[in-house]
Coordinates of C-alpha atoms and ligand atoms in Angstrom, one line a residue:
M1 CA 36.8 29.0 -37.4
S2 CA 39.6 27.5 -35.3
V3 CA 40.5 23.8 -35.8
V4 CA 40.6 21.2 -33.0
N5 CA 43.4 18.7 -32.3
A6 CA 42.1 16.1 -34.7
C7 CA 43.9 13.4 -32.7
Y8 CA 41.1 13.6 -30.1
L9 CA 38.7 12.6 -32.8
N10 CA 40.4 9.2 -33.0
L11 CA 39.2 8.4 -29.5
P12 CA 35.9 6.7 -28.6
G13 CA 33.3 9.3 -27.6
N14 CA 33.5 8.6 -23.9
Y15 CA 36.3 7.6 -21.5
L16 CA 35.6 4.0 -20.3
F17 CA 34.4 4.9 -16.8
S18 CA 32.4 7.9 -18.1
E19 CA 30.5 5.5 -20.4
I20 CA 29.8 3.1 -17.6
A21 CA 28.6 5.9 -15.3
R22 CA 26.3 7.1 -18.2
R23 CA 24.7 3.6 -18.6
V24 CA 24.4 3.2 -14.8
N25 CA 22.7 6.6 -14.5
V26 CA 20.2 5.8 -17.2
Y27 CA 19.4 2.4 -15.5
A28 CA 19.2 4.1 -12.0
A29 CA 16.8 6.8 -13.3
D30 CA 14.5 4.1 -14.8
N31 CA 14.7 1.9 -11.6
P32 CA 14.8 4.3 -8.7
S33 CA 14.0 1.7 -6.1
R34 CA 16.6 -0.8 -7.2
K35 CA 19.7 -1.0 -4.9
L36 CA 22.7 -0.9 -7.1
I37 CA 26.0 -2.5 -6.0
R38 CA 28.8 -0.7 -7.7
L39 CA 31.9 -2.9 -8.3
G40 CA 32.8 -1.3 -11.5
I41 CA 35.3 1.6 -11.2
G42 CA 38.1 0.9 -8.7
D43 CA 36.9 3.6 -6.3
V44 CA 37.4 3.1 -2.6
T45 CA 34.5 3.1 -0.1
S46 CA 36.2 3.1 3.3
P47 CA 36.8 6.4 5.1
L48 CA 40.4 7.8 5.3
P49 CA 42.5 6.3 8.0
P50 CA 42.4 8.1 11.4
S51 CA 46.1 9.1 11.2
V52 CA 45.5 10.7 7.8
I53 CA 42.5 12.6 9.2
R54 CA 44.6 13.9 12.1
A55 CA 47.3 15.1 9.8
L56 CA 44.8 16.9 7.6
H57 CA 43.3 18.7 10.6
K58 CA 46.7 19.7 11.9
A59 CA 47.8 21.0 8.4
V60 CA 44.5 22.9 8.0
D61 CA 45.0 24.6 11.4
E62 CA 48.5 25.6 10.4
Q63 CA 47.0 27.6 7.6
A64 CA 45.2 29.8 10.1
D65 CA 48.2 31.7 11.3
A66 CA 51.1 33.5 9.5
A67 CA 53.8 31.2 10.9
G68 CA 52.2 28.0 9.5
F69 CA 50.6 29.4 6.4
R70 CA 51.9 28.0 3.1
G71 CA 51.5 29.5 -0.4
Y72 CA 53.0 27.9 -3.5
G73 CA 54.9 24.8 -2.5
P74 CA 57.9 23.3 -4.3
E75 CA 56.6 21.9 -7.7
Q76 CA 58.4 18.6 -7.0
G77 CA 56.7 18.2 -3.7
Y78 CA 57.8 19.0 -0.1
A79 CA 61.0 17.3 1.1
F80 CA 59.2 15.9 4.2
L81 CA 57.0 13.7 1.9
R82 CA 59.7 12.8 -0.6
E83 CA 62.0 11.7 2.2
A84 CA 59.2 9.7 3.9
V85 CA 58.5 8.0 0.6
V86 CA 62.1 6.9 0.0
A87 CA 62.6 5.7 3.6
D88 CA 59.4 3.7 3.6
A89 CA 59.1 2.4 0.0
F90 CA 62.6 2.5 -1.6
A91 CA 65.1 1.8 1.2
G92 CA 68.1 0.0 -0.2
L93 CA 67.0 0.4 -3.8
G94 CA 69.3 3.3 -4.7
I95 CA 66.5 5.9 -5.1
D96 CA 67.1 9.4 -3.8
A97 CA 64.4 11.7 -2.4
D98 CA 65.4 14.1 -5.2
E99 CA 64.2 11.5 -7.7
I100 CA 60.6 11.6 -6.4
F101 CA 58.1 14.0 -7.9
I102 CA 54.9 14.4 -5.9
S103 CA 51.7 14.9 -7.9
D104 CA 47.9 14.9 -7.7
G105 CA 47.8 11.3 -8.6
A106 CA 49.2 8.5 -10.8
K107 CA 46.6 9.0 -13.5
S108 CA 47.9 12.5 -14.3
D109 CA 51.6 11.4 -14.2
I110 CA 51.0 8.4 -16.4
G111 CA 48.9 10.4 -18.8
N112 CA 51.4 13.3 -19.0
F113 CA 54.8 11.5 -19.0
Q114 CA 54.6 10.6 -22.7
E115 CA 55.0 14.3 -23.4
L116 CA 58.7 14.0 -22.8
F117 CA 59.1 11.7 -25.9
A118 CA 59.4 12.2 -29.6
A119 CA 56.1 12.6 -31.5
D120 CA 57.0 9.4 -33.5
A121 CA 57.9 7.3 -30.4
R122 CA 56.7 3.7 -30.8
I123 CA 54.5 2.6 -27.9
A124 CA 54.0 -0.9 -26.6
L125 CA 51.3 -1.8 -24.2
T126 CA 49.8 -4.9 -22.7
D127 CA 46.2 -5.7 -23.8
P128 CA 43.9 -5.5 -21.9
V129 CA 45.2 -2.3 -20.3
Y130 CA 44.3 0.7 -18.2
P131 CA 42.8 3.0 -21.0
V132 CA 44.9 6.1 -20.0
Y133 CA 48.0 4.6 -21.6
A134 CA 46.5 4.2 -25.0
D135 CA 44.2 7.3 -24.9
S136 CA 47.0 9.7 -23.9
N137 CA 49.1 8.5 -26.9
V138 CA 46.2 8.8 -29.3
M139 CA 45.8 12.4 -28.0
A140 CA 49.5 13.0 -28.7
G141 CA 49.2 11.7 -32.3
R142 CA 51.3 8.6 -31.8
A143 CA 48.3 6.3 -32.7
G144 CA 45.4 6.6 -35.1
A145 CA 41.8 5.6 -35.0
P146 CA 40.9 2.0 -34.0
D147 CA 41.1 -0.5 -36.8
A148 CA 38.3 -3.1 -37.5
D149 CA 39.6 -5.2 -34.6
G150 CA 39.5 -2.2 -32.1
R151 CA 43.2 -1.7 -32.0
F152 CA 44.5 1.9 -32.3
T153 CA 46.7 1.9 -35.3
G154 CA 50.4 2.5 -34.7
L155 CA 50.4 1.0 -31.2
I156 CA 52.2 -2.3 -30.4
Y157 CA 49.7 -4.5 -28.6
L158 CA 51.0 -7.3 -26.3
P159 CA 48.0 -9.6 -25.7
C160 CA 47.5 -11.0 -22.2
T161 CA 45.0 -13.8 -22.6
A162 CA 43.8 -16.6 -20.4
D163 CA 45.7 -19.3 -22.4
K164 CA 49.0 -17.5 -21.6
G165 CA 48.2 -16.9 -18.0
F166 CA 47.6 -13.2 -18.7
I167 CA 51.4 -12.7 -19.0
P168 CA 52.6 -10.7 -22.0
E169 CA 55.3 -11.8 -24.4
L170 CA 58.2 -9.5 -25.2
P171 CA 57.4 -7.3 -28.3
R172 CA 58.4 -8.6 -31.7
E173 CA 59.2 -5.0 -32.9
R174 CA 61.3 -2.5 -30.9
P175 CA 59.2 0.0 -28.9
D176 CA 60.5 3.3 -27.5
I177 CA 58.2 3.1 -24.5
I178 CA 56.7 0.0 -22.8
Y179 CA 53.8 0.4 -20.4
L180 CA 53.7 -2.2 -17.7
C181 CA 51.2 -2.3 -14.8
Y182 CA 51.9 -4.8 -12.0
P183 CA 49.9 -5.9 -10.1
N184 CA 47.8 -5.5 -13.2
N185 CA 44.8 -3.5 -13.8
P186 CA 42.5 -5.0 -15.1
T187 CA 43.6 -8.7 -15.0
G188 CA 44.9 -8.7 -11.4
G189 CA 47.9 -10.7 -12.7
V190 CA 51.5 -10.2 -11.4
L191 CA 55.1 -10.7 -12.7
T192 CA 57.5 -12.6 -10.6
R193 CA 61.0 -11.2 -10.1
T194 CA 62.4 -13.4 -12.9
E195 CA 59.6 -12.3 -15.3
L196 CA 60.1 -8.6 -14.5
K197 CA 63.9 -9.0 -14.9
Q198 CA 63.3 -10.2 -18.5
W199 CA 61.5 -6.9 -19.2
V200 CA 64.3 -4.8 -17.6
D201 CA 66.9 -6.7 -19.6
Y202 CA 64.9 -6.3 -22.8
A203 CA 64.6 -2.6 -22.2
R204 CA 68.3 -2.2 -21.6
E205 CA 69.2 -4.2 -24.7
Q206 CA 66.7 -2.3 -26.9
Q207 CA 67.3 1.1 -25.2
S208 CA 63.5 1.4 -24.5
V209 CA 62.0 3.1 -21.5
I210 CA 59.5 1.2 -19.2
F211 CA 56.6 3.2 -17.7
F212 CA 56.0 1.0 -14.6
D213 CA 52.6 1.6 -13.0
A214 CA 52.9 0.2 -9.5
A215 CA 49.6 1.8 -8.2
Y216 CA 48.5 -1.6 -6.7
E217 CA 51.8 -2.7 -5.2
S218 CA 50.5 -2.6 -1.6
F219 CA 48.0 -5.3 -2.5
I220 CA 50.7 -7.9 -3.1
S221 CA 50.4 -10.8 -0.7
E222 CA 52.9 -13.3 -2.2
S223 CA 56.6 -13.1 -1.5
D224 CA 58.3 -13.5 -4.9
I225 CA 56.4 -10.5 -6.4
P226 CA 58.5 -7.3 -6.7
H227 CA 56.8 -4.2 -5.3
S228 CA 59.0 -1.8 -7.2
I229 CA 60.8 -2.3 -10.6
Y230 CA 63.9 -0.9 -8.9
E231 CA 64.2 -4.2 -7.1
I232 CA 65.5 -5.4 -10.4
E233 CA 69.2 -4.6 -11.2
G234 CA 69.7 -2.1 -13.9
A235 CA 66.1 -0.8 -13.8
R236 CA 67.1 2.7 -12.7
E237 CA 68.6 3.2 -16.2
V238 CA 65.4 2.2 -18.1
A239 CA 62.4 2.7 -15.9
V240 CA 60.1 5.4 -14.5
E241 CA 57.8 4.2 -11.7
F242 CA 54.3 5.6 -10.8
R243 CA 52.7 5.2 -7.4
S244 CA 49.4 6.3 -6.0
Y245 CA 47.9 6.8 -2.6
S246 CA 44.4 6.4 -4.0
K247 CA 43.8 2.7 -3.5
K248 CA 46.3 2.0 -0.7
A249 CA 45.2 4.8 1.6
G250 CA 41.8 5.9 0.3
F251 CA 43.0 9.1 -1.5
T252 CA 40.8 8.7 -4.7
G253 CA 39.1 12.0 -3.6
L254 CA 42.0 13.6 -1.9
R255 CA 44.4 13.1 -4.8
C256 CA 48.1 12.4 -4.3
G257 CA 50.7 10.2 -6.0
F258 CA 54.2 10.4 -7.3
A259 CA 56.6 9.5 -10.1
V260 CA 60.0 8.1 -9.5
V261 CA 62.4 9.5 -12.2
P262 CA 65.9 8.2 -11.6
R263 CA 68.7 10.5 -12.7
A264 CA 70.4 7.6 -14.4
L265 CA 67.6 7.4 -17.0
V266 CA 68.7 9.1 -20.2
C267 CA 67.4 9.2 -23.8
R268 CA 68.7 10.4 -27.1
N269 CA 68.1 14.0 -28.2
A270 CA 67.2 12.8 -31.7
R271 CA 67.3 9.6 -33.6
G272 CA 70.8 8.9 -34.6
S273 CA 72.2 11.6 -32.4
S274 CA 74.8 11.0 -29.8
G275 CA 73.5 13.8 -27.6
K276 CA 71.6 12.6 -24.6
T277 CA 69.3 14.2 -22.0
A278 CA 68.2 12.9 -18.6
L279 CA 64.4 12.5 -18.2
H280 CA 64.7 13.8 -14.7
G281 CA 65.6 17.3 -15.9
L282 CA 62.9 17.2 -18.6
W283 CA 60.2 16.1 -16.1
M284 CA 61.2 18.9 -13.7
R285 CA 60.9 21.4 -16.6
R286 CA 57.5 20.0 -17.5
Q287 CA 56.2 20.0 -14.0
T288 CA 57.5 23.5 -13.1
T289 CA 55.8 24.8 -16.2
K290 CA 52.5 23.1 -16.1
F291 CA 52.0 22.0 -12.4
N292 CA 52.0 24.1 -9.3
G293 CA 52.3 21.2 -6.8
C294 CA 50.0 19.0 -4.7
P295 CA 48.3 20.9 -1.8
Y296 CA 50.4 21.2 1.4
I297 CA 47.6 19.7 3.5
V298 CA 47.3 16.7 1.1
Q299 CA 51.1 16.1 1.3
R300 CA 50.9 16.1 5.1
A301 CA 48.1 13.6 4.8
A302 CA 50.2 11.4 2.5
E303 CA 53.2 11.7 4.9
A304 CA 51.0 10.2 7.6
V305 CA 50.4 7.1 5.4
H306 CA 54.2 6.3 5.8
S307 CA 54.0 6.6 9.7
P308 CA 53.9 3.3 11.6
E309 CA 50.3 4.0 12.6
G310 CA 49.4 5.0 9.0
K311 CA 50.9 1.8 7.7
R312 CA 49.0 -0.4 10.2
E313 CA 45.7 1.4 9.3
C314 CA 46.3 1.1 5.6
A315 CA 47.2 -2.6 5.9
A316 CA 43.8 -3.1 7.6
L317 CA 42.0 -1.3 4.8
I318 CA 43.8 -3.3 2.2
A319 CA 43.1 -6.6 4.0
A320 CA 39.4 -5.7 4.0
Y321 CA 39.3 -5.0 0.3
M322 CA 41.2 -8.2 -0.4
R323 CA 38.7 -10.2 1.5
N324 CA 36.0 -8.7 -0.8
A325 CA 38.2 -9.6 -3.8
G326 CA 38.4 -13.1 -2.5
L327 CA 34.6 -13.4 -2.2
I328 CA 34.2 -12.2 -5.8
R329 CA 36.8 -14.6 -7.0
D330 CA 35.1 -17.5 -5.2
G331 CA 31.7 -16.3 -6.5
F332 CA 32.8 -16.5 -10.1
L333 CA 34.8 -19.7 -9.6
R334 CA 31.6 -21.3 -8.2
K335 CA 30.0 -20.4 -11.5
G336 CA 32.6 -22.5 -13.2
L337 CA 34.4 -19.6 -14.9
T338 CA 38.1 -19.0 -15.4
V339 CA 39.2 -16.3 -13.0
S340 CA 42.4 -14.3 -12.5
G341 CA 43.4 -11.7 -9.8
G342 CA 42.0 -11.2 -6.3
V343 CA 45.2 -12.6 -4.7
N344 CA 47.8 -9.9 -5.2
A345 CA 45.5 -7.3 -6.6
P346 CA 42.0 -5.9 -5.8
Y347 CA 40.7 -6.7 -9.2
V348 CA 39.1 -10.0 -10.3
W349 CA 39.1 -10.7 -14.0
V350 CA 36.6 -13.2 -15.3
R351 CA 36.6 -15.1 -18.6
L352 CA 33.0 -15.2 -19.7
P353 CA 31.4 -18.2 -21.4
D354 CA 32.5 -18.4 -25.0
G355 CA 30.7 -16.1 -27.3
T356 CA 29.6 -13.7 -24.5
D357 CA 30.0 -10.0 -25.4
S358 CA 31.3 -8.1 -22.4
W359 CA 29.2 -5.0 -22.9
E360 CA 26.0 -7.2 -23.3
F361 CA 27.0 -9.0 -20.2
F362 CA 27.5 -5.7 -18.4
D363 CA 24.0 -4.5 -19.4
R364 CA 22.3 -7.8 -18.5
L365 CA 24.1 -8.2 -15.1
L366 CA 23.0 -4.6 -14.3
R367 CA 19.5 -5.2 -15.4
E368 CA 19.0 -8.6 -13.8
T369 CA 21.0 -8.2 -10.5
G370 CA 21.7 -4.5 -10.1
I371 CA 25.5 -5.3 -10.0
V372 CA 27.8 -2.9 -11.8
G373 CA 31.1 -4.3 -13.1
T374 CA 33.4 -3.3 -16.0
P375 CA 33.2 -4.9 -19.4
G376 CA 36.6 -6.3 -20.5
A377 CA 36.3 -4.8 -24.0
G378 CA 36.7 -1.4 -22.4
F379 CA 40.3 -2.3 -21.6
G380 CA 41.3 -3.3 -25.2
P381 CA 40.5 -5.9 -27.8
S382 CA 42.0 -8.8 -25.8
G383 CA 39.5 -7.9 -23.0
R384 CA 36.6 -8.9 -25.1
G385 CA 34.7 -11.8 -23.6
C386 CA 36.0 -10.8 -20.1
F387 CA 34.6 -8.9 -17.2
R388 CA 36.2 -7.0 -14.3
M389 CA 35.0 -6.6 -10.7
T390 CA 36.7 -4.7 -7.9
G391 CA 37.1 -5.5 -4.2
F392 CA 36.7 -1.8 -3.3
G393 CA 33.0 -2.1 -2.4
N394 CA 32.0 -2.5 1.2
A395 CA 31.9 -6.0 2.7
A396 CA 28.1 -6.2 3.1
D397 CA 27.5 -5.0 -0.5
T398 CA 30.1 -7.4 -1.9
R399 CA 28.5 -10.3 0.0
E400 CA 25.1 -9.3 -1.3
A401 CA 26.4 -9.1 -4.8
M402 CA 27.7 -12.6 -4.6
E403 CA 24.4 -13.8 -3.3
R404 CA 22.6 -12.1 -6.2
L405 CA 25.1 -13.7 -8.6
K406 CA 24.2 -17.2 -7.4
T407 CA 20.9 -17.2 -9.2
F408 CA 22.1 -15.3 -12.3
V409 CA 22.1 -17.5 -15.3
L410 CA 25.3 -17.1 -17.4
Ligands
LIG501 C1 40.0 1.6 -12.4 O1 38.8 1.3 -12.0 O2 40.5 1.1 -13.4 C2 40.6 2.7 -11.7 O3 39.9 3.2 -10.6 C3 40.8 3.8 -12.6 C4 41.8 4.8 -12.0 O4 42.5 4.5 -11.1 O5 41.9 5.9 -12.6

């Protein structure tokens, strides 16, 4: 009999959002008349912006005749989209269109990029954290089964707790890779320019690589918060950045994102070796081998997001989601709880009353109010006793959820 990759056996049985969907489905089957309000997974609810729809229709029509038909596209993405990305999002930051790799979404890129690193690379991640960072490294064998405290062995955890304003401290031991997500999923926290600079300086000093997940940058409302890590001097030598169209433009179903891999980012060929390789070439090699590109029609849709009209339409979508996040924030503040997020991020992170187990809270909130959130423990041990809600529902449902919350006894 063949043998499985035993690393997978170190993971919990279900991915976080699959487990939530399972529990919600069980509840819904038992309570078919109960209207559920789903503010758990960060999935968008508004339709795609009109300019995106027009671009899709046009690109589909092009496929109907020989002149416009496209087969395999460039694995790195079409130049029209890479150039639009750079002009819109990275102007003046020294990023070239050739350093952009279009993909089917940030989740795949973030999950896959660790493949470029040594099997024994040390990984640091903030805690709580988007589960893909830890899980993908467990799959690759860089971390073992969770210990009694719920920490995958071998990973360097950087706790982000309420008493520290949800800001991580620099690691005490040197990591090869540091995962940073800002604005943060799940806490909704942000790093100022000064705070992010400390991380870039640290990575330069330690010769570590930062995986910077900027999937939520378009939700930033305050002025001193960097949208890209490349706003910090020297970041091109130490950081890869991941971006997504999912939340900013409603592409969770359409699928498109990109990784920025600067040519200046080089790593050693082996520990102690003076030979070096640029990650740009390695990622190109990986993508050309394992990925055949994001569909042409989707890339045309993404291009429309960068047009003046697309930008206006996306800004309106984001403003609506942020109004929801504000309602959720106010709803939990009114309950007297400590709350983070909802200002520069669509997520609201709530510290539950002392001693409350976040999965029990999830189950009780669902049972008593029909509201679906996400238990903080699902994002890592420091998420215990916390709960996440998203602003991605529709406005009426979000208002109704906050009405239902008023009578919920904590
Ligand atoms: C979340 O709810 O954390 C996100 O929707 C997950 C994702 O983007 O994959």
